Amino acid sequence: MASTTTTGQRLNARTMIALAPAIAKPRASGAGAGLETGIVHIGLGAFHRAHQAVYTDDCLNRSPGPWGICGVSLRSPDTRDALAPQDCLYTVAVRDASGDRLRVVGSITETLVAPEDPAAVLDRLTRPATRIVTITVTEKGYCHEPATGALNSGHPGIRHDLANPGQPQTLAGFLVEALDRRRKAGTPPFTVLSCDNLPDNGRVTAGILRQFAELRDPALGRWIADTVACPSSMVDRIVPATTDEDRETVATALGVTDAWPVMTEPFSQWVIEDHFPAGRPAWELEGAELVSDVRPYELMKLRLLNGSHSCIAYLGYLAGHQTVSDAMADPVFAGFVRALMDDEVTPTLDVPPGADLTRYKAALLERFANPALKHRTWQIAMDGSQKLPQRLLGTIRDRLAAGQPFDRLALGVAAWMRYVGGVDEKGRPIDVRDPLADRLKTLPDAASLLGVREVFGDDLPKNPTFAAVVTEALARLKATGARDAVRSLDPNS
């Protein structure tokens, strides 16, 4: 975590009382105010604090209930270290061209760091009061094979957790051990709600838990498959990484220091499969959509928003654009994204009932162009090996099956290949953050990169059309540079 600003006092339950009336404050906050913890959230990062925690805070402000959130980090103590001295309070700054609108969120009751005290995390997960576990661990946190969705049983963390069930390190290890303890104690299972950008994220989560449990004990695997609800959900809000400048801006507005505020956009969407045997907050009263089938919504979002984001990230970064809004201010990139959505992605979608696709795409373009957010292309480019199968390759498979062109999607894939090589167009090193980074940078060409089964599966590398189009796109990128390669796909250029 970057250094915090100093304005004397720190945001906490006491100093919050004196904040300006224009800054919204929670009706009840933290365990100290008697807020009971009923949700454990694994993956306590900026996105959760700008999204699910806000919906839950709104529910608690409307009608207090047993739905406080225990936030768990599977890795770094940074968020805990920032929030614990603040009574787990923090600021959400909603940012657009008109300025910032600030609110203090109080739905988090405690924070735990799993590597420091796995027993405390297991204790919280095992308590009968815990009725929901929500998840934002990013794609790589599922320890699965992105191309297939199956558990990667050879993952070092998975191997560790199978050998040491009482000292888990991974998402699957914690959840399965806690569920096993609840089973043995006769405590009903909690509901597991994935909020990550995975197609059928509930089904993927259920499969990973079942597969991991079966490796421990087939009877446990059957019990989890039969009794644990894993509804799917779709989440949508752009949340850039917080900078020191953001901290200074928020501190000036508050009059006290907030060590880790979150910046976000006005738009927020949450679509949830309504299957919660142990109960849930009334999220639908605060704008969430409770539906019977999330898949059309998540496909629309994954392919239009996330797919476009990944293309902007790799191509924009290579072209020298540091932020998404910088790229979208370039007419060449704005036209590329619009055509990508209209010509290549939209024909693959099963549009949800009542959805206005034209309006949705127009809103996406406006959101991408929001200059106040400063969403870094480098941030979005992280973990591409985990993201490409969901964001781009599924769409490409549909285009191939229909015999339709996919030149813009292929250029996005080629830009990822160029990016993971670790050197930009000016010969400068790229700080590639990816679970496969060391391996990827040793692969010199499209043919060798297409052999990465975890990304492309077994089918795409064997498809001559796919291999030819991506190989040609990578050659064009290297020959002309990203901006000219993008411009070459404009029929009016």
Coordinates of C-alpha atoms in Angstrom, one line a residue:
M1 CA 0.0 0.0 0.0
A2 CA 1.2 3.5 -0.8
S3 CA 1.9 6.0 2.0
T4 CA -1.1 7.7 3.5
T5 CA -1.6 11.4 3.8
T6 CA -1.5 13.2 7.2
T7 CA -4.2 15.6 8.2
G8 CA -3.9 15.0 12.0
Q9 CA -6.9 12.8 12.8
R10 CA -7.9 9.5 11.2
L11 CA -11.3 8.5 10.0
N12 CA -13.0 6.3 12.7
A13 CA -16.4 6.0 14.5
R14 CA -15.6 9.0 16.7
T15 CA -14.3 11.4 14.0
M16 CA -17.0 10.4 11.5
I17 CA -19.6 12.2 13.7
A18 CA -18.0 15.6 12.8
L19 CA -17.8 15.1 9.1
A20 CA -19.6 17.6 6.9
P21 CA -23.4 17.0 6.4
A22 CA -22.9 16.5 2.7
I23 CA -20.9 13.4 3.3
A24 CA -23.3 10.4 3.7
K25 CA -22.6 8.3 6.8
P26 CA -23.8 4.8 7.8
R27 CA -26.7 4.4 10.1
A28 CA -24.8 1.6 12.0
S29 CA -21.3 0.5 11.5
G30 CA -19.0 -2.2 12.8
A31 CA -19.2 -4.7 15.5
G32 CA -18.8 -2.0 18.1
A33 CA -22.2 -0.6 17.1
G34 CA -23.8 -4.0 17.6
L35 CA -23.8 -5.0 13.9
E36 CA -23.9 -8.8 13.7
T37 CA -21.6 -10.5 11.2
G38 CA -23.5 -12.7 8.8
I39 CA -21.4 -12.5 5.7
V40 CA -17.8 -13.4 5.2
H41 CA -16.2 -11.8 2.1
I42 CA -13.0 -13.4 0.7
G43 CA -10.9 -11.1 -1.4
L44 CA -11.1 -7.8 0.5
G45 CA -10.1 -5.4 -2.3
A46 CA -11.2 -2.2 -3.8
F47 CA -13.9 -3.7 -6.0
H48 CA -15.7 -5.4 -3.1
R49 CA -15.6 -2.2 -1.1
A50 CA -17.0 -0.2 -4.0
H51 CA -19.7 -2.7 -4.9
Q52 CA -21.1 -5.5 -2.7
A53 CA -20.2 -3.7 0.6
V54 CA -22.1 -0.6 -0.7
Y55 CA -25.2 -2.6 -1.5
T56 CA -25.1 -4.2 1.9
D57 CA -24.5 -0.9 3.6
D58 CA -27.6 0.5 1.9
C59 CA -29.6 -2.5 3.2
L60 CA -28.3 -1.9 6.7
N61 CA -29.1 1.8 6.5
R62 CA -32.6 0.9 5.4
S63 CA -33.2 -1.8 8.0
P64 CA -30.5 -3.0 10.4
G65 CA -30.0 -6.8 10.3
P66 CA -27.5 -9.6 10.9
W67 CA -25.6 -8.9 7.7
G68 CA -22.3 -7.2 8.7
I69 CA -19.3 -8.3 6.6
C70 CA -16.1 -9.9 7.8
G71 CA -13.5 -9.1 5.2
V72 CA -10.8 -11.7 4.6
S73 CA -7.6 -11.2 2.6
L74 CA -6.0 -14.4 1.3
R75 CA -2.7 -12.6 0.7
S76 CA -1.7 -9.1 1.8
P77 CA -2.4 -7.5 5.2
D78 CA -2.5 -4.0 3.6
T79 CA -6.2 -3.5 3.6
R80 CA -6.5 -4.8 7.2
D81 CA -3.7 -2.5 8.2
A82 CA -5.5 0.5 6.6
L83 CA -9.0 -0.3 7.9
A84 CA -8.5 -1.7 11.4
P85 CA -7.5 1.7 12.9
Q86 CA -10.5 3.2 11.3
D87 CA -13.1 0.9 12.9
C88 CA -13.3 -0.7 9.4
L89 CA -14.8 2.5 8.0
Y90 CA -13.7 3.9 4.7
T91 CA -14.8 6.4 2.0
V92 CA -16.3 5.7 -1.4
A93 CA -15.7 8.6 -3.8
V94 CA -18.1 8.4 -6.8
R95 CA -16.2 10.3 -9.5
D96 CA -17.2 11.9 -12.8
A97 CA -16.6 15.1 -14.7
S98 CA -18.7 17.1 -12.3
G99 CA -16.5 16.1 -9.3
D100 CA -16.5 13.7 -6.4
R101 CA -19.4 12.6 -4.2
L102 CA -18.3 11.0 -1.0
R103 CA -19.9 8.6 1.4
V104 CA -18.6 6.6 4.4
V105 CA -19.4 2.9 4.3
G106 CA -19.9 1.0 7.6
S107 CA -20.9 -2.5 6.6
I108 CA -17.6 -4.2 7.3
T109 CA -17.3 -5.4 10.9
E110 CA -13.9 -6.9 11.0
T111 CA -10.9 -7.8 8.8
L112 CA -8.8 -10.9 8.9
V113 CA -5.6 -11.9 7.1
A114 CA -5.6 -15.6 6.2
P115 CA -1.9 -16.2 6.1
E116 CA -1.4 -14.7 9.5
D117 CA -4.2 -16.6 11.3
P118 CA -6.0 -19.2 9.2
A119 CA -7.6 -20.6 12.4
A120 CA -9.4 -17.2 12.9
V121 CA -10.8 -17.3 9.4
L122 CA -12.0 -20.9 9.8
D123 CA -13.6 -20.0 13.1
R124 CA -15.5 -17.2 11.5
L125 CA -16.6 -19.4 8.5
T126 CA -17.7 -22.1 10.9
R127 CA -19.9 -20.0 13.1
P128 CA -23.7 -20.6 12.7
A129 CA -24.2 -16.8 12.3
T130 CA -22.2 -16.9 9.0
R131 CA -24.8 -17.6 6.4
I132 CA -23.2 -16.2 3.2
V133 CA -19.7 -16.2 1.8
T134 CA -19.1 -13.8 -1.1
I135 CA -16.0 -13.9 -3.2
T136 CA -13.8 -11.5 -5.3
V137 CA -10.5 -13.3 -5.6
T138 CA -10.1 -12.6 -9.4
E139 CA -9.9 -15.4 -11.9
K140 CA -6.5 -16.8 -10.6
G141 CA -7.8 -17.2 -7.1
Y142 CA -10.0 -20.2 -8.1
C143 CA -6.9 -22.3 -8.8
H144 CA -8.6 -23.7 -11.8
E145 CA -7.8 -24.1 -15.5
P146 CA -9.4 -21.1 -17.2
A147 CA -9.9 -22.9 -20.5
T148 CA -11.9 -25.7 -18.9
G149 CA -13.1 -24.4 -15.5
A150 CA -11.8 -27.5 -13.8
L151 CA -9.8 -27.5 -10.5
N152 CA -6.1 -27.5 -11.1
S153 CA -5.2 -30.4 -8.8
G154 CA -1.5 -29.8 -9.4
H155 CA -1.6 -26.2 -8.2
P156 CA 0.9 -25.8 -5.3
G157 CA -1.7 -24.2 -3.0
I158 CA -4.2 -27.0 -3.7
R159 CA -1.6 -29.7 -3.0
H160 CA -0.7 -27.9 0.2
D161 CA -4.3 -27.7 1.4
L162 CA -5.0 -31.4 0.6
A163 CA -2.1 -32.3 2.8
N164 CA -2.8 -29.7 5.5
P165 CA -6.6 -29.2 5.7
G166 CA -6.4 -27.3 9.0
Q167 CA -3.9 -24.8 7.7
P168 CA -5.4 -23.9 4.3
Q169 CA -4.0 -21.3 1.9
T170 CA -6.5 -21.3 -1.0
L171 CA -10.2 -20.4 -1.5
A172 CA -11.2 -24.0 -2.0
G173 CA -9.1 -25.1 1.0
F174 CA -10.8 -22.6 3.4
L175 CA -14.3 -23.2 2.2
V176 CA -14.2 -27.0 2.1
E177 CA -12.6 -27.3 5.5
A178 CA -15.2 -24.9 7.0
L179 CA -18.0 -26.7 5.3
D180 CA -16.7 -30.1 6.6
R181 CA -16.6 -28.7 10.1
R182 CA -20.1 -27.4 9.8
R183 CA -21.2 -30.8 8.5
K184 CA -19.7 -32.6 11.4
A185 CA -21.2 -30.1 13.9
G186 CA -24.7 -30.4 12.3
T187 CA -24.6 -26.7 11.3
P188 CA -26.3 -25.9 7.9
P189 CA -24.0 -24.8 5.2
F190 CA -23.5 -21.3 4.1
T191 CA -24.3 -20.1 0.6
V192 CA -21.3 -19.4 -1.6
L193 CA -21.7 -16.4 -3.9
S194 CA -19.0 -15.7 -6.5
C195 CA -18.8 -12.1 -7.6
D196 CA -15.9 -12.6 -10.0
N197 CA -15.8 -12.2 -13.8
L198 CA -16.2 -15.9 -14.7
P199 CA -18.9 -17.3 -17.0
D200 CA -21.4 -19.4 -14.9
N201 CA -19.4 -18.3 -11.9
G202 CA -21.7 -20.2 -9.5
R203 CA -21.4 -23.4 -11.5
V204 CA -17.6 -23.0 -11.7
T205 CA -17.4 -22.4 -7.9
A206 CA -19.6 -25.4 -7.1
G207 CA -17.5 -27.6 -9.4
I208 CA -14.2 -26.5 -7.8
L209 CA -15.5 -27.0 -4.2
R210 CA -16.9 -30.5 -5.1
Q211 CA -13.8 -31.5 -7.0
F212 CA -11.5 -30.4 -4.1
A213 CA -13.8 -32.1 -1.5
E214 CA -13.8 -35.3 -3.5
L215 CA -10.0 -35.4 -3.4
R216 CA -10.3 -35.3 0.4
D217 CA -13.3 -37.5 0.9
P218 CA -15.8 -38.7 -1.7
A219 CA -18.6 -38.5 0.9
L220 CA -17.7 -34.9 1.7
G221 CA -17.8 -34.2 -2.1
R222 CA -21.3 -35.6 -2.4
W223 CA -22.5 -33.7 0.7
I224 CA -21.3 -30.4 -0.8
A225 CA -22.8 -31.2 -4.2
D226 CA -26.1 -32.0 -2.5
T227 CA -26.4 -29.2 0.1
V228 CA -24.3 -26.1 -0.7
A229 CA -25.9 -23.4 -2.8
C230 CA -23.6 -21.6 -5.2
P231 CA -25.8 -19.0 -7.0
S232 CA -24.2 -17.1 -9.9
S233 CA -24.0 -13.4 -10.1
M234 CA -22.9 -10.6 -12.4
V235 CA -21.1 -7.6 -11.1
D236 CA -20.4 -4.3 -12.9
R237 CA -18.6 -1.2 -11.7
I238 CA -15.3 0.3 -12.7
V239 CA -13.0 0.7 -9.8
P240 CA -9.4 2.0 -10.5
A241 CA -6.6 1.5 -8.1
T242 CA -6.4 4.2 -5.4
T243 CA -3.5 6.6 -5.7
D244 CA -1.7 8.9 -3.2
E245 CA -3.3 11.8 -5.0
D246 CA -6.7 10.2 -4.4
R247 CA -6.0 9.9 -0.7
E248 CA -5.0 13.5 -0.5
T249 CA -8.2 14.6 -2.3
V250 CA -10.4 12.6 0.0
A251 CA -8.5 13.7 3.1
T252 CA -9.0 17.3 2.1
A253 CA -12.7 16.8 1.6
L254 CA -13.2 14.8 4.8
G255 CA -10.9 16.9 7.1
V256 CA -9.5 13.6 8.4
T257 CA -7.2 10.9 6.9
D258 CA -8.7 7.8 5.2
A259 CA -5.8 5.4 4.6
W260 CA -7.6 3.5 1.8
P261 CA -10.6 5.2 0.2
V262 CA -11.9 3.7 -3.0
M263 CA -12.6 5.6 -6.2
T264 CA -15.4 4.5 -8.6
E265 CA -17.9 5.6 -11.2
P266 CA -21.6 6.5 -10.8
F267 CA -22.7 3.3 -12.6
S268 CA -23.2 0.1 -10.6
Q269 CA -25.0 -3.2 -11.4
W270 CA -25.5 -6.5 -9.6
V271 CA -27.5 -9.3 -11.1
I272 CA -27.9 -12.3 -8.7
E273 CA -29.4 -15.8 -9.0
D274 CA -32.0 -15.9 -6.2
H275 CA -31.0 -19.1 -4.4
F276 CA -30.1 -18.4 -0.7
P277 CA -31.4 -21.3 1.5
A278 CA -29.9 -19.6 4.6
G279 CA -31.3 -16.1 3.9
R280 CA -29.8 -12.9 2.5
P281 CA -30.1 -9.1 2.8
A282 CA -32.8 -7.4 0.7
W283 CA -30.3 -6.3 -1.9
E284 CA -33.1 -5.9 -4.5
L285 CA -34.4 -2.9 -2.5
E286 CA -31.1 -1.2 -3.2
G287 CA -31.0 -1.8 -6.9
A288 CA -29.7 -5.3 -7.3
E289 CA -31.6 -7.5 -9.8
L290 CA -32.6 -10.9 -8.5
V291 CA -33.2 -13.3 -11.4
S292 CA -33.6 -17.0 -12.1
D293 CA -30.9 -17.1 -14.8
V294 CA -27.8 -14.8 -14.7
R295 CA -26.1 -16.2 -17.8
P296 CA -27.5 -13.8 -20.4
Y297 CA -26.5 -10.8 -18.2
E298 CA -23.0 -12.1 -17.5
L299 CA -22.3 -13.0 -21.1
M300 CA -23.3 -9.6 -22.2
K301 CA -21.1 -7.9 -19.6
L302 CA -18.1 -10.3 -20.0
R303 CA -18.0 -9.9 -23.8
L304 CA -18.9 -6.3 -24.2
L305 CA -17.4 -4.6 -21.1
N306 CA -14.6 -7.0 -20.1
G307 CA -13.7 -8.1 -23.6
S308 CA -13.5 -4.4 -24.8
H309 CA -11.5 -3.5 -21.6
S310 CA -8.9 -6.2 -22.3
C311 CA -8.5 -5.1 -26.0
I312 CA -8.2 -1.5 -24.8
A313 CA -5.7 -2.5 -22.1
Y314 CA -3.2 -4.4 -24.4
L315 CA -3.6 -2.4 -27.5
G316 CA -3.8 0.9 -25.6
Y317 CA -0.8 0.2 -23.5
L318 CA 1.3 -0.8 -26.5
A319 CA 0.3 2.4 -28.2
G320 CA 1.4 4.5 -25.2
H321 CA -2.0 5.2 -23.6
Q322 CA -1.7 5.0 -19.8
T323 CA -5.5 5.0 -19.1
V324 CA -8.7 3.8 -20.7
S325 CA -10.0 7.3 -21.1
D326 CA -6.7 8.3 -22.8
A327 CA -7.2 5.5 -25.4
M328 CA -10.9 6.4 -25.9
A329 CA -10.0 10.0 -26.5
D330 CA -8.2 8.7 -29.6
P331 CA -10.8 8.4 -32.4
V332 CA -8.9 5.4 -33.8
F333 CA -9.4 3.5 -30.6
A334 CA -12.9 4.7 -30.0
G335 CA -14.0 3.6 -33.5
F336 CA -12.3 0.2 -33.0
V337 CA -14.1 -0.5 -29.7
R338 CA -17.5 0.6 -31.2
A339 CA -17.0 -1.7 -34.2
L340 CA -15.8 -4.6 -31.9
M341 CA -19.0 -4.4 -29.9
D342 CA -21.3 -3.9 -32.8
D343 CA -19.9 -6.2 -35.5
E344 CA -18.1 -9.0 -33.6
V345 CA -19.6 -9.3 -30.1
T346 CA -23.3 -8.4 -30.4
P347 CA -24.2 -11.2 -32.9
T348 CA -23.0 -13.8 -30.3
L349 CA -25.2 -12.6 -27.5
D350 CA -28.5 -13.9 -26.1
V351 CA -29.9 -10.6 -24.9
P352 CA -31.7 -10.7 -21.5
P353 CA -35.4 -9.9 -21.6
G354 CA -36.0 -6.2 -21.5
A355 CA -32.4 -5.2 -22.0
D356 CA -31.7 -2.3 -24.4
L357 CA -28.5 -3.4 -26.0
T358 CA -28.0 -0.2 -28.0
R359 CA -28.3 1.9 -24.9
Y360 CA -26.0 -0.5 -22.9
K361 CA -23.2 -0.2 -25.5
A362 CA -23.6 3.6 -25.6
A363 CA -23.3 3.7 -21.8
L364 CA -20.2 1.6 -21.9
L365 CA -18.5 3.9 -24.4
E366 CA -19.4 6.9 -22.2
R367 CA -18.1 5.0 -19.1
F368 CA -14.8 4.1 -20.8
A369 CA -14.3 7.8 -21.8
N370 CA -14.8 9.1 -18.2
P371 CA -11.6 11.2 -17.7
A372 CA -12.1 11.4 -13.9
L373 CA -11.5 7.7 -13.3
K374 CA -8.0 7.3 -14.7
H375 CA -8.3 3.5 -15.0
R376 CA -4.8 2.3 -15.9
T377 CA -4.4 0.1 -18.9
W378 CA -1.6 -1.7 -17.0
Q379 CA -4.0 -2.5 -14.2
I380 CA -6.6 -4.1 -16.5
A381 CA -3.8 -6.0 -18.4
M382 CA -2.9 -8.0 -15.3
D383 CA -3.5 -11.8 -15.2
G384 CA -4.4 -12.0 -18.9
S385 CA -3.8 -15.7 -19.1
Q386 CA -6.7 -16.1 -16.7
K387 CA -9.0 -13.5 -18.3
L388 CA -8.7 -14.2 -22.1
P389 CA -10.7 -17.4 -22.1
Q390 CA -13.7 -15.7 -20.6
R391 CA -13.4 -12.3 -22.2
L392 CA -12.3 -13.0 -25.8
L393 CA -11.9 -16.7 -26.6
G394 CA -15.5 -17.7 -26.0
T395 CA -16.7 -15.0 -28.4
I396 CA -14.1 -16.1 -31.0
R397 CA -15.3 -19.7 -30.7
D398 CA -18.8 -18.6 -31.4
R399 CA -17.7 -16.5 -34.4
L400 CA -15.7 -19.5 -35.8
A401 CA -18.7 -21.8 -35.4
A402 CA -20.8 -19.3 -37.3
G403 CA -18.2 -18.9 -40.0
Q404 CA -17.9 -15.1 -39.2
P405 CA -14.8 -12.9 -39.1
F406 CA -13.2 -12.0 -35.8
D407 CA -10.3 -9.7 -36.9
R408 CA -10.7 -7.2 -34.0
L409 CA -10.9 -10.0 -31.4
A410 CA -7.9 -11.6 -32.9
L411 CA -6.0 -8.3 -32.7
G412 CA -6.8 -8.2 -29.0
V413 CA -5.4 -11.7 -28.6
A414 CA -2.3 -10.8 -30.6
A415 CA -1.8 -7.7 -28.4
W416 CA -1.8 -9.9 -25.3
M417 CA 0.8 -12.0 -27.0
R418 CA 2.9 -8.9 -27.8
Y419 CA 2.4 -7.6 -24.2
V420 CA 3.5 -10.8 -22.3
G421 CA 6.7 -10.8 -24.3
G422 CA 7.7 -8.2 -21.7
V423 CA 9.0 -5.4 -24.0
D424 CA 7.0 -2.5 -25.4
E425 CA 7.2 -0.9 -28.9
K426 CA 10.0 1.4 -27.8
G427 CA 12.1 -1.4 -26.4
R428 CA 11.2 -0.7 -22.7
P429 CA 10.5 -3.5 -20.3
I430 CA 6.9 -4.2 -19.3
D431 CA 6.1 -5.2 -15.8
V432 CA 3.9 -8.2 -16.7
R433 CA 1.8 -9.4 -13.8
D434 CA 0.5 -12.9 -14.6
P435 CA 0.6 -16.3 -12.9
L436 CA 2.3 -17.6 -16.1
A437 CA 4.5 -14.6 -16.7
D438 CA 7.9 -16.4 -16.5
R439 CA 6.8 -19.1 -18.9
L440 CA 5.0 -16.7 -21.3
K441 CA 8.0 -14.4 -21.8
T442 CA 10.1 -17.4 -23.1
L443 CA 7.7 -18.2 -25.9
P444 CA 8.9 -16.3 -29.0
D445 CA 6.1 -16.5 -31.5
A446 CA 2.4 -17.0 -32.0
A447 CA 2.7 -20.8 -32.6
S448 CA 4.4 -21.4 -29.3
L449 CA 2.0 -19.1 -27.4
L450 CA -1.0 -20.9 -29.0
G451 CA 0.4 -24.1 -27.3
V452 CA -0.4 -22.8 -23.9
R453 CA -3.3 -25.1 -23.2
E454 CA -4.4 -23.4 -20.0
V455 CA -5.3 -20.4 -22.1
F456 CA -6.4 -21.7 -25.5
G457 CA -7.5 -25.2 -24.6
D458 CA -7.1 -28.1 -27.0
D459 CA -9.4 -26.9 -29.8
L460 CA -8.3 -23.4 -30.8
P461 CA -4.7 -24.2 -31.6
K462 CA -5.9 -27.0 -34.0
N463 CA -8.2 -24.6 -35.8
P464 CA -6.3 -23.4 -38.9
T465 CA -8.5 -20.3 -39.3
F466 CA -7.9 -19.2 -35.7
A467 CA -4.2 -19.8 -35.9
A468 CA -3.8 -18.1 -39.2
V469 CA -5.8 -14.9 -38.2
V470 CA -4.1 -14.5 -34.9
T471 CA -0.6 -15.1 -36.3
E472 CA -1.2 -12.5 -39.0
A473 CA -2.5 -10.0 -36.5
L474 CA 0.6 -10.5 -34.3
A475 CA 2.8 -10.0 -37.4
R476 CA 1.0 -6.8 -38.2
L477 CA 1.3 -5.5 -34.7
K478 CA 5.0 -6.1 -34.7
A479 CA 5.4 -4.5 -38.1
T480 CA 3.3 -1.4 -37.8
G481 CA 2.7 -0.8 -34.1
A482 CA -0.6 -1.0 -32.2
R483 CA -2.2 2.2 -33.3
D484 CA -1.7 1.6 -37.0
A485 CA -2.8 -2.0 -36.6
V486 CA -6.0 -0.8 -35.0
R487 CA -6.4 1.8 -37.8
S488 CA -6.0 -0.8 -40.4
L489 CA -9.2 -2.5 -39.4
D490 CA -11.3 0.7 -39.9
P491 CA -13.0 0.2 -43.3
N492 CA -13.0 4.0 -43.8
S493 CA -9.3 4.5 -43.2

